[in-house]
mmCIF file of C-alpha atoms in Angstrom:
data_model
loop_
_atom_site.group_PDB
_atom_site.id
_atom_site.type_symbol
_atom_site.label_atom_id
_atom_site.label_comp_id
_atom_site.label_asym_id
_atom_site.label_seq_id
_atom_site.Cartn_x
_atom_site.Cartn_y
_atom_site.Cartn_z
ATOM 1 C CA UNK A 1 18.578 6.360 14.569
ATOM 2 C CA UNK A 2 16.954 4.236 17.465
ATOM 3 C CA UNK A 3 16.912 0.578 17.305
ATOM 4 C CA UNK A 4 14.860 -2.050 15.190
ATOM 5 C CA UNK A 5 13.958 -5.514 15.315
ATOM 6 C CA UNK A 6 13.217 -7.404 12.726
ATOM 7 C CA UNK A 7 11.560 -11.171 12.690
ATOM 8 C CA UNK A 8 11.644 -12.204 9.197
ATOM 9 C CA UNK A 9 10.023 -15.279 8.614
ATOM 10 C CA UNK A 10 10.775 -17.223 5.166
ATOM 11 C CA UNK A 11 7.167 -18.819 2.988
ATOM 12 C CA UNK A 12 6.208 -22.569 3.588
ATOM 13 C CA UNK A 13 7.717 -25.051 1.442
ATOM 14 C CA UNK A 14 6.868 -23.380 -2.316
ATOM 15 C CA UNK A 15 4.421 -26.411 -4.345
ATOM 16 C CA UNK A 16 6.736 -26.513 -7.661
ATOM 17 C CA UNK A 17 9.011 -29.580 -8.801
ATOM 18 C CA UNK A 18 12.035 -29.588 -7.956
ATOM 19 C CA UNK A 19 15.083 -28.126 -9.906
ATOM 20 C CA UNK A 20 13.458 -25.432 -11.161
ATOM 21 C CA UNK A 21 14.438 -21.569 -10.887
ATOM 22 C CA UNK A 22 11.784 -19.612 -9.611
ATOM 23 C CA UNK A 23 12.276 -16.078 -7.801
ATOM 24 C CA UNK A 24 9.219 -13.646 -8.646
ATOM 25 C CA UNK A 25 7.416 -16.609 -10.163
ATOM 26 C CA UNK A 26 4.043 -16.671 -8.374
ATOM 27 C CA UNK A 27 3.841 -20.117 -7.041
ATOM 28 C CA UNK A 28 1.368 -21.933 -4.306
ATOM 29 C CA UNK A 29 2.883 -22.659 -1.055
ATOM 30 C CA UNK A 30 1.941 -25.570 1.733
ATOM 31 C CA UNK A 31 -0.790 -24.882 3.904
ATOM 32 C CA UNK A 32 0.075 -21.950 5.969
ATOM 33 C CA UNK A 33 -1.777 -22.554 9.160
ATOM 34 C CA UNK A 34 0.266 -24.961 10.919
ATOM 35 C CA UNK A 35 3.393 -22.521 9.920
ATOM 36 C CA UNK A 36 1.369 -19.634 11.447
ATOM 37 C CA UNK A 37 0.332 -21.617 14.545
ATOM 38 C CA UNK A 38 3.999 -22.181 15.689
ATOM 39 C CA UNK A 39 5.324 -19.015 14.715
ATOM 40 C CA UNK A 40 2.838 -17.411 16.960
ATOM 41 C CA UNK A 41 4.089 -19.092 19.740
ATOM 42 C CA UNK A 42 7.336 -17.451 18.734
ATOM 43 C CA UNK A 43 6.761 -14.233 18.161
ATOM 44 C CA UNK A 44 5.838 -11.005 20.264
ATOM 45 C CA UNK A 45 2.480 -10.424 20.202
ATOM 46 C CA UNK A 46 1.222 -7.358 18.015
ATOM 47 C CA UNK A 47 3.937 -7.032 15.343
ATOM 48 C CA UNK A 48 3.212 -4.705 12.188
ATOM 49 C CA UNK A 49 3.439 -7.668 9.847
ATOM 50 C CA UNK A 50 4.900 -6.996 5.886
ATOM 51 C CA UNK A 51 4.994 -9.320 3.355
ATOM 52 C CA UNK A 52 6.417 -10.447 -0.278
ATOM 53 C CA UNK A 53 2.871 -9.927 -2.472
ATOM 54 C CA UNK A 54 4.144 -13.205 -3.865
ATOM 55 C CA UNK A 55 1.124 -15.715 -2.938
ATOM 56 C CA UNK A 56 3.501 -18.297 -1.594
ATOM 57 C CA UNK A 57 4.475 -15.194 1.264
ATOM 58 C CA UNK A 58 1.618 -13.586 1.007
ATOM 59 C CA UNK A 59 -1.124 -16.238 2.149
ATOM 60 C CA UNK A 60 0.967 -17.206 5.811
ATOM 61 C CA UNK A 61 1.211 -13.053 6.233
ATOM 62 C CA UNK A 62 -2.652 -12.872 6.096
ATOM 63 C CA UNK A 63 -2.501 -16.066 8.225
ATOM 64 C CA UNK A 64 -1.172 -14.223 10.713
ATOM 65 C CA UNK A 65 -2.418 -10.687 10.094
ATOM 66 C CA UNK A 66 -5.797 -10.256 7.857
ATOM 67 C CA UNK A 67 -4.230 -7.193 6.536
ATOM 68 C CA UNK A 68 -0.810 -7.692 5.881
ATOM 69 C CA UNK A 69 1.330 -4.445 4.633
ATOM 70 C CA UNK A 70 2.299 -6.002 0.916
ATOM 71 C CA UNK A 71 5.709 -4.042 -0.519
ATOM 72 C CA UNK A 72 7.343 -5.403 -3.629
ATOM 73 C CA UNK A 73 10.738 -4.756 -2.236
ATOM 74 C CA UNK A 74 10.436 -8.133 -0.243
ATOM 75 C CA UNK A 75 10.096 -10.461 -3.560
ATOM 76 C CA UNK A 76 12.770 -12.568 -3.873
ATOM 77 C CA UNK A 77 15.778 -12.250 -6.762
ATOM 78 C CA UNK A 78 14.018 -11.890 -10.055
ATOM 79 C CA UNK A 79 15.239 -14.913 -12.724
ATOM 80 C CA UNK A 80 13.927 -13.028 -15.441
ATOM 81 C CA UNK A 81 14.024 -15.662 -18.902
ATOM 82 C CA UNK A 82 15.240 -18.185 -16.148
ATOM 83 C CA UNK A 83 11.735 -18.126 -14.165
ATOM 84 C CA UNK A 84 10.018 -21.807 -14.227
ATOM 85 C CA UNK A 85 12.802 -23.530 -15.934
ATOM 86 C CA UNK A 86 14.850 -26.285 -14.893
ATOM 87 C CA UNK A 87 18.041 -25.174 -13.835
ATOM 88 C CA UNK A 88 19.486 -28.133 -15.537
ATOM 89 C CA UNK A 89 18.147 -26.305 -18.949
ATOM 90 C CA UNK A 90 19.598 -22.992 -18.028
ATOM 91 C CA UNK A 91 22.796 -22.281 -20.508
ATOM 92 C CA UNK A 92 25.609 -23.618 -18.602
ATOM 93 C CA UNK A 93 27.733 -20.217 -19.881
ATOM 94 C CA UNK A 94 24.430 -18.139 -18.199
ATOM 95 C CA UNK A 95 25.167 -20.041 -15.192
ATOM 96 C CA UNK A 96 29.324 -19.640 -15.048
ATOM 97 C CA UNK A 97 28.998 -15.844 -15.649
ATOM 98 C CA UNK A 98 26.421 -16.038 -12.898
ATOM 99 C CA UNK A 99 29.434 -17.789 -10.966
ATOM 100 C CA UNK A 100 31.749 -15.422 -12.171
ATOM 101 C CA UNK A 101 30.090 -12.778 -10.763
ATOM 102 C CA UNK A 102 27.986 -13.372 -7.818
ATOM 103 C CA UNK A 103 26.788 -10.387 -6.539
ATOM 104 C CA UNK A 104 26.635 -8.144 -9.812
ATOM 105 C CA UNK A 105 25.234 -10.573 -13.109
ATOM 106 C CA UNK A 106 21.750 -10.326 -14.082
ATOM 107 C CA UNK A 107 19.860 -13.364 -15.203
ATOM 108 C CA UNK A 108 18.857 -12.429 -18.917
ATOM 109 C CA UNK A 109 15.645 -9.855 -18.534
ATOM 110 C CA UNK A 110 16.141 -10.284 -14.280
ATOM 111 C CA UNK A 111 18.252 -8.327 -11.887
ATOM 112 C CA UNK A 112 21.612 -9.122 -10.293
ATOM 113 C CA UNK A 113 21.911 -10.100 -6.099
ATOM 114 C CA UNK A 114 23.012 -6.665 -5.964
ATOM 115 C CA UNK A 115 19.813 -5.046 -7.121
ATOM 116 C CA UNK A 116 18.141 -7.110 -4.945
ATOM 117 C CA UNK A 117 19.943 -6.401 -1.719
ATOM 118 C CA UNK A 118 19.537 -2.299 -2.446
ATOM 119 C CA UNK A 119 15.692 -2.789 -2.403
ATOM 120 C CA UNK A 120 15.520 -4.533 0.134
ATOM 121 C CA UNK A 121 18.011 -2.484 2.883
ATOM 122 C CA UNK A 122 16.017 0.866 1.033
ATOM 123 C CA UNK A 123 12.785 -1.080 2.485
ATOM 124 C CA UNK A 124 14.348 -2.007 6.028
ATOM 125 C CA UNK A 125 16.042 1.849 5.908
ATOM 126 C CA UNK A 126 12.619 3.625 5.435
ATOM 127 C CA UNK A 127 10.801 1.430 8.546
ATOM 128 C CA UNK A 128 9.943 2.919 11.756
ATOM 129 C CA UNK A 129 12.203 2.272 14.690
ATOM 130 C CA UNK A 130 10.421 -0.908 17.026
ATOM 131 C CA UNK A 131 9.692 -4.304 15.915
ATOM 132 C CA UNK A 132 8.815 -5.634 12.756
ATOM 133 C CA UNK A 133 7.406 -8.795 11.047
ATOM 134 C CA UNK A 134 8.911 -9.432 7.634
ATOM 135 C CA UNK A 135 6.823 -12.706 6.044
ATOM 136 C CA UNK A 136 9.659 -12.824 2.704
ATOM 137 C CA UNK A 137 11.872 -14.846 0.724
ATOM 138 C CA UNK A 138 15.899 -16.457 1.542
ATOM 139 C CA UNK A 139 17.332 -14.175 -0.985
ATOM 140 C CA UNK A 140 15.660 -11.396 1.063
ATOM 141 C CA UNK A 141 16.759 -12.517 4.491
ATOM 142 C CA UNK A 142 20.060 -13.748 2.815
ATOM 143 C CA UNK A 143 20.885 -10.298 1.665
ATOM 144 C CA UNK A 144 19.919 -8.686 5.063
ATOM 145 C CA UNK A 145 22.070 -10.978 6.998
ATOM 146 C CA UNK A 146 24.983 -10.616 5.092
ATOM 147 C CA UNK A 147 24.686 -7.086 5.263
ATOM 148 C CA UNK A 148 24.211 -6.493 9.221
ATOM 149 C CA UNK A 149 27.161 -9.149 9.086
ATOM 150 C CA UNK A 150 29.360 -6.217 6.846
ATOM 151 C CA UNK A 151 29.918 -9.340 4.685
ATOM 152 C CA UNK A 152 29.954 -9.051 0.734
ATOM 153 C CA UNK A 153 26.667 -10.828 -1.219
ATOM 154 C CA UNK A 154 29.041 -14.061 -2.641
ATOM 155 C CA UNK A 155 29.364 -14.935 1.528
ATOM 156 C CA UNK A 156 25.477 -15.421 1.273
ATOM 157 C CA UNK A 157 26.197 -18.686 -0.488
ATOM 158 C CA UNK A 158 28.022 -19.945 1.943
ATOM 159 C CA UNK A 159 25.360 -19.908 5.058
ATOM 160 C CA UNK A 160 22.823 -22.110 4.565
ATOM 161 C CA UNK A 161 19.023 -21.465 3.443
ATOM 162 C CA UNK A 162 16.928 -20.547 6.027
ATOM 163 C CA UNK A 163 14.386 -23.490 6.645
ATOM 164 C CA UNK A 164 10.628 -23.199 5.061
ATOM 165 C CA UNK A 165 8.726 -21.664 7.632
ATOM 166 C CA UNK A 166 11.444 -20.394 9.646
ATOM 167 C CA UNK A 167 12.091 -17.170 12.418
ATOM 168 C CA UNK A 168 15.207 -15.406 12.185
ATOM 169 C CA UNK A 169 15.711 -12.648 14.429
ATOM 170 C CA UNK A 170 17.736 -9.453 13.161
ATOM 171 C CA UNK A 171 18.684 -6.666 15.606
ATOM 172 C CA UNK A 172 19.818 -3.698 14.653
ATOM 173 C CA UNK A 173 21.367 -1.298 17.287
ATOM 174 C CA UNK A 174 21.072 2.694 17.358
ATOM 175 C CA UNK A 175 22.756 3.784 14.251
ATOM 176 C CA UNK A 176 23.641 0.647 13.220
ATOM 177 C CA UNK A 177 21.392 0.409 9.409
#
C-alpha cells in the first residue's frame, strides 16, 4: 500500500449556544473565508479536497474548492435523541453509561464512538495513495489520530480538541492503514 497524507482541517467555530450536543445537527458556522485564506497559505497547492456535507464543513470546503467531494462518512458522532439539547438536560444515567463505556454506548437513536471511527478509517482505507484534504469534524480527526496512534477510542478524550479552523497533518507510511 503506498503512502498517504492527509490534511484534515476541522469547521469554523459552529453558530449554536453553548452547552448544547450537536454531532450531525446541521448548524451555521463563522464566516469561512478568513479560515480558508490562512489555510491556503498552509497547505500544498492542488489537494483533492473532501468534506463533512454538514453545512458548518461543507461551506469552508467549497471555500476552498467550488466542488468539494461531499461523503457522509466524515460527519461527526451522531447524538441521535441528544441532538440540539443542552447537555445539562441530557439524563445524567444516559450520560454515566456513556462514561461507562466510551468507545461502545450509543446515544439513544445515535451511534457509539466506535461506529463512528469504522466509517471513517473505511473512508480513509478506500482513498487513493497521495495527498488529501479532509474539511471534517474533531470526532472525525479524533478517531483517526487515535487510531494511527494504535491507541483505544477512550484515549481520544484525553488529547485536546483540535482548534476551530485548524490543520492537522496525518502521515501514513507504506502499509501502515
Amino acid at each position: 500500500m503506498a503512502a498517504l497524507t492527509l490534511y484534515l482541517v476541522r469547521h469554523p467555530r459552529p453558530l449554536i449556544a453553548p452547552g448544547v450536543c450537536y454531532g450531525q445537527l446541521d448548524v451555521a458556522a463563522e464566516d469561512s473565508v478568513p479560515v480558508a485564506e490562512r489555510l491556503r497559505r498552509e497547505l500544498p497547492p492542488e489537494l483533492p479536497v473532501w468534506s463533512s456535507p454538514l453545512q458548518r464543513c461543507r461551506t469552508l470546503a467549497e471555500v476552498l474548492q467550488p466542488a468539494p467531494r461531499l461523503d457522509a462518512r466524515l460527519m461527526e458522532l451522531d447524538f441521535g435523541a441528544w441532538e440540539g439539547r443542552s447537555w445539562d438536560d441530557i439524563a445524567r444515567a444516559e450520560l454515566d453509561a456513556w462514561a461507562a463505556d466510551i468507545d461502545g454506548y450509543a446515544p439513544p437513536g445515535g451511534e457509539s464512538p466506535r461506529r463512528l471511527q469504522q466509517r471513517v478509517l473505511a473512508f480513509v482505507d478506500e482513498l487513493p495513495a497521495g495527498a488529501h484534504l479532509l474539511v471534517t469534524h474533531a470526532g472525525v480527526i479524533r478517531a483517526l489520530l487515535v487510531a494511527a496512534a494504535g491507541e483505544t477510542l477512550a484515549a481520544a478524550l484525553n488529547r485536546p480538541a483540535p482548534e476551530y479552523g485548524s490543520l492537522t497533518r496525518l502521515d501514513y507510511s507504506s502499509g501502515s492503514r
